[in-house]
C-alpha positions as a printed Julia matrix, in Angstrom:
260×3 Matrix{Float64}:
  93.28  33.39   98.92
  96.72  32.35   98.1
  99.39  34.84  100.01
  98.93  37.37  102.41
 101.39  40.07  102.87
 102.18  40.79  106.85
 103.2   44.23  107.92
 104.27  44.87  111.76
 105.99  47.21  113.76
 107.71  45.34  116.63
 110.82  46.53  118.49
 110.72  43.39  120.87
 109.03  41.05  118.47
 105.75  40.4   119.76
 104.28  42.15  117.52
 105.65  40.48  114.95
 105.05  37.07  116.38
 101.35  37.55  116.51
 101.59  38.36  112.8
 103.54  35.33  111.77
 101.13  32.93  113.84
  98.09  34.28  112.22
  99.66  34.62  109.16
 100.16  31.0   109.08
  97.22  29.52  110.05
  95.19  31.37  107.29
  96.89  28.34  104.97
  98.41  30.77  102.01
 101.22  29.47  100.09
 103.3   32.78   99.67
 103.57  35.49  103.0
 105.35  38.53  102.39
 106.67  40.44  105.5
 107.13  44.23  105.61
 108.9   44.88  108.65
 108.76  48.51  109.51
 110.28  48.49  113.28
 113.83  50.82  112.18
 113.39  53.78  110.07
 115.67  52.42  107.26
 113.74  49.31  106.51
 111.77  51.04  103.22
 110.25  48.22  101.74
 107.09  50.11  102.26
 107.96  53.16  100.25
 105.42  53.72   97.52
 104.12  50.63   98.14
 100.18  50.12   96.76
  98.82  47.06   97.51
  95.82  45.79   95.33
  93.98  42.98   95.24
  95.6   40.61   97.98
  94.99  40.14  101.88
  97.13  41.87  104.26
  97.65  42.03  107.77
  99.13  45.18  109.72
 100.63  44.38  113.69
 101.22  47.27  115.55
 101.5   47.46  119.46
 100.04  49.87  121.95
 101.81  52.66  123.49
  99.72  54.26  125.91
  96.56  53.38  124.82
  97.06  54.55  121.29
  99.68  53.37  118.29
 103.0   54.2   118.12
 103.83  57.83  116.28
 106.39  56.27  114.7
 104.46  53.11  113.02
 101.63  55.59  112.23
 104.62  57.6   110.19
 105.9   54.49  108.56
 102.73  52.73  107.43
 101.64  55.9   105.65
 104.2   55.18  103.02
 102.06  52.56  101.36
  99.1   52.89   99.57
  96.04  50.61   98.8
  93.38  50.38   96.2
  89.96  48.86   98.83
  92.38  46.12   99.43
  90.93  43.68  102.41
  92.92  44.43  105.43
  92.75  42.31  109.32
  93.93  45.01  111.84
  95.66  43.71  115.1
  97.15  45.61  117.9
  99.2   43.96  120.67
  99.38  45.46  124.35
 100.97  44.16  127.64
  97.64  43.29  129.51
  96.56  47.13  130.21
  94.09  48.28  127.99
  93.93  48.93  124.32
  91.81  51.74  124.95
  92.09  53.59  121.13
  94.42  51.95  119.85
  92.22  49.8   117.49
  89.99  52.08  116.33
  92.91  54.51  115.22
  94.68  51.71  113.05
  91.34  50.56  111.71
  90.72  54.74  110.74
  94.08  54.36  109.25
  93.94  51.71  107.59
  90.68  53.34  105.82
  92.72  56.43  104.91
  95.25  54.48  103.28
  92.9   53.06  100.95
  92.79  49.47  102.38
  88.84  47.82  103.94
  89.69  46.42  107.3
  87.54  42.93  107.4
  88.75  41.16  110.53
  90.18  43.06  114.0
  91.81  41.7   116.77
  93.84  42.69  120.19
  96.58  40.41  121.02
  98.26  40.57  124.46
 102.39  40.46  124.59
 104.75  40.6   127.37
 104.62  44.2   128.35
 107.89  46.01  127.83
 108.12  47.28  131.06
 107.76  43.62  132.54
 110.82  41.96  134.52
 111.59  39.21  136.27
 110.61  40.93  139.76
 107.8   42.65  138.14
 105.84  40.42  135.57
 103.53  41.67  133.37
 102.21  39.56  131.1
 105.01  37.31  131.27
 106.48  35.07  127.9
 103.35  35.91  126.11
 102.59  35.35  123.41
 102.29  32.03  124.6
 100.76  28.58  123.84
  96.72  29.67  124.51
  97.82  32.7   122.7
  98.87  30.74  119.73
  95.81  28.57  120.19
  93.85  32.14  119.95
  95.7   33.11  116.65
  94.27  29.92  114.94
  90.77  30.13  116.4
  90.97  34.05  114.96
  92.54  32.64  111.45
  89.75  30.21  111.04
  86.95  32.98  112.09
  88.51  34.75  109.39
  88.86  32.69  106.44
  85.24  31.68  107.14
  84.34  35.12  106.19
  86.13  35.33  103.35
  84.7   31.78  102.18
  81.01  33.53  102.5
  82.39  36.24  100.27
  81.51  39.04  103.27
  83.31  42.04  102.34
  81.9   43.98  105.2
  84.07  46.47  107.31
  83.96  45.05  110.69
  83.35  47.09  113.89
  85.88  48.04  116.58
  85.43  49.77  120.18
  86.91  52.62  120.98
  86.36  56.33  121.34
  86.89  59.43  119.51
  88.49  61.87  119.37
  91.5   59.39  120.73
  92.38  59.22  124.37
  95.58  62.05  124.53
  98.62  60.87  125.71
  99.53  61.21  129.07
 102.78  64.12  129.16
 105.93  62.58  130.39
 109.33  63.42  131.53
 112.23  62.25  128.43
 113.9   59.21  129.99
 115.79  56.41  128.28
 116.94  53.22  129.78
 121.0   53.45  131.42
 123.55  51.4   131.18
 125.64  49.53  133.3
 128.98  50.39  132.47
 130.9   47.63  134.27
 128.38  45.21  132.39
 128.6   46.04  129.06
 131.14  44.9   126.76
 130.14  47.52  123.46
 128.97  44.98  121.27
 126.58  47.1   119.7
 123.29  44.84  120.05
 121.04  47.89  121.51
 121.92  49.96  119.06
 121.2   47.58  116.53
 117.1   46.73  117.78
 116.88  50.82  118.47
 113.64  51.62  116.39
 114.76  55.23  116.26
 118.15  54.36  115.87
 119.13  56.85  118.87
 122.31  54.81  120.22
 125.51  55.4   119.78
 128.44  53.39  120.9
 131.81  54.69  121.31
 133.84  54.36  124.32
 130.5   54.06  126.24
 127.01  53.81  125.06
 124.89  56.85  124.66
 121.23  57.29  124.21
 119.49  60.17  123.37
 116.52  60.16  125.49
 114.2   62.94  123.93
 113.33  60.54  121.23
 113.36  57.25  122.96
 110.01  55.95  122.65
 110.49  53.46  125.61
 110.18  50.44  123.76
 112.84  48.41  125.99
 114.31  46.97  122.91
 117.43  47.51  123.87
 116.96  46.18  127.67
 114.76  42.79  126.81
 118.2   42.26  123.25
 121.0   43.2   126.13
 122.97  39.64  126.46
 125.2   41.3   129.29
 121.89  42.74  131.15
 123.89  46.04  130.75
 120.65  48.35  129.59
 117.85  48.61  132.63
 115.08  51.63  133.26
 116.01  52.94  136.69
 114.23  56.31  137.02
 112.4   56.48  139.74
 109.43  57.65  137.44
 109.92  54.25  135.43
 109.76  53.11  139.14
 106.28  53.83  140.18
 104.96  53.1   136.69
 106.02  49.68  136.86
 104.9   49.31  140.5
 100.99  50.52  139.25
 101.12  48.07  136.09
 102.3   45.16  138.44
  99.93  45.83  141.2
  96.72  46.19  138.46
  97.47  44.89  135.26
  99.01  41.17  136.47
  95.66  39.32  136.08
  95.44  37.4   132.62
  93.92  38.98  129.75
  92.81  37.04  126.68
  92.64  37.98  122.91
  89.59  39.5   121.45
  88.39  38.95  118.04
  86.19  41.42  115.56
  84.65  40.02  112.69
């Protein structure tokens, strides 16, 4: 195993930081990253991936993957290439999530070997409201390696085997919700264009103020979490009481868990 190619959607880079850790503790000399977080980032396009190891990142959005990610990974193509699967979610539940990127994974022609789930600072956290707080953090980096060694191991015993994941099918549906986007502050922001820039759906627009189109904001908080004026903030009061449940049940550390 000499290079491993890394593939993660990450619109406030935890995602992608889970990847990179793992990614370097399997000891390959060459990693390729395929960063699929804004629609014109096509590396991906007719991609088909053969022979070598990769490693797809995706995090959880309401207990399943991201629409969007699903959309964008399905522009590659594999021929039974060996494939770890990790999702990352802010210290809910995964609930699905797994299991659907493993199935896709499959359809796309790769053989997942190795799973994991990953916890990242949830993008609803804040500083009044922390939710899994500045993670991924050292223990979490710790995890990666533990997971990187359990995984190389396999591949040193030649096992080929797809590896099991929980979850339940059909998929959990997703919960209906109101079309919201995070505001702005006007007399805080100074146009400079950063929110626009880390949009994943590339939905905002600055002119002489900045404007989002919330029917397809997918509520990543990219945008709010990249703001260096603190000009972007969710203040529905829907946003509201979902941040007050996921404070009041979801603040007790998770750890990682690891499928081989």
């Amino acid at each position: 195993m000499s290079s491993i190619n890394l593939i993660y959607f990450s619109p406030t880079n935890t995602s992608k930081k889970i990847a990179q850790y793992i990614g370097r503790e399997l000891d390959v000399q060459v990693i390729s990253e395929f960063d699929i977080t804004k629609p014109d980032l096509t590396d991906l396009e007719n991609k088909r991936f053969e022979n070598e190891l990769t490693l797809m990142a995706i995090p959880v959005y309401k207990g399943r993957l991201p629409k969007e990610a699903v959309a964008r990974l399905k522009k590659c193509k594999a021929n039974k290439a060996p494939v770890i699967i990790v999702i990352v979610y802010g210290n809910r539940e995964f609930d699905d999530a797994l299991l659907e990127l493993k199935d896709l994974s499959i359809e796309l022609g790769f053989v997942p070997i190795a799973a994991a789930a990953f916890i990242g600072e949830h993008s609803y956290s804040s500083e009044d409201k922390p939710i899994a707080h500045n993670r991924p953090d050292c223990e979490d980096i710790l995890k990666a390696k533990e997971f990187a060694n359990k995984v190389v191991a396999k591949i040193q015993n030649s096992d080929e085997s797809q590896v099991k994941v929980p979850g339940n099918y059909p998929y959990k549906e997703l919960p209906q919700a109101p079309a919201m986007a995070p505001g702005t502050i006007a007399e805080n922001c100074s146009l400079c264009g950063i929110c626009a820039d880390v949009c994943p759906m590339n939905i905002i627009e600055i002119k002489e103020s900045v404007i989002t189109n919330a029917e397809d904001c997918i509520c990543c908080c990219a945008c709010v979490k990249s703001c260096p004026d603190d000009a972007r903030l969710f203040d529905t009061s829907f946003m509201g009481q979902i941040k007050d449940m996921l404070f009041k049940n979801c603040s007790e550390r998770k750890e990682p868990e690891f499928f081989v």
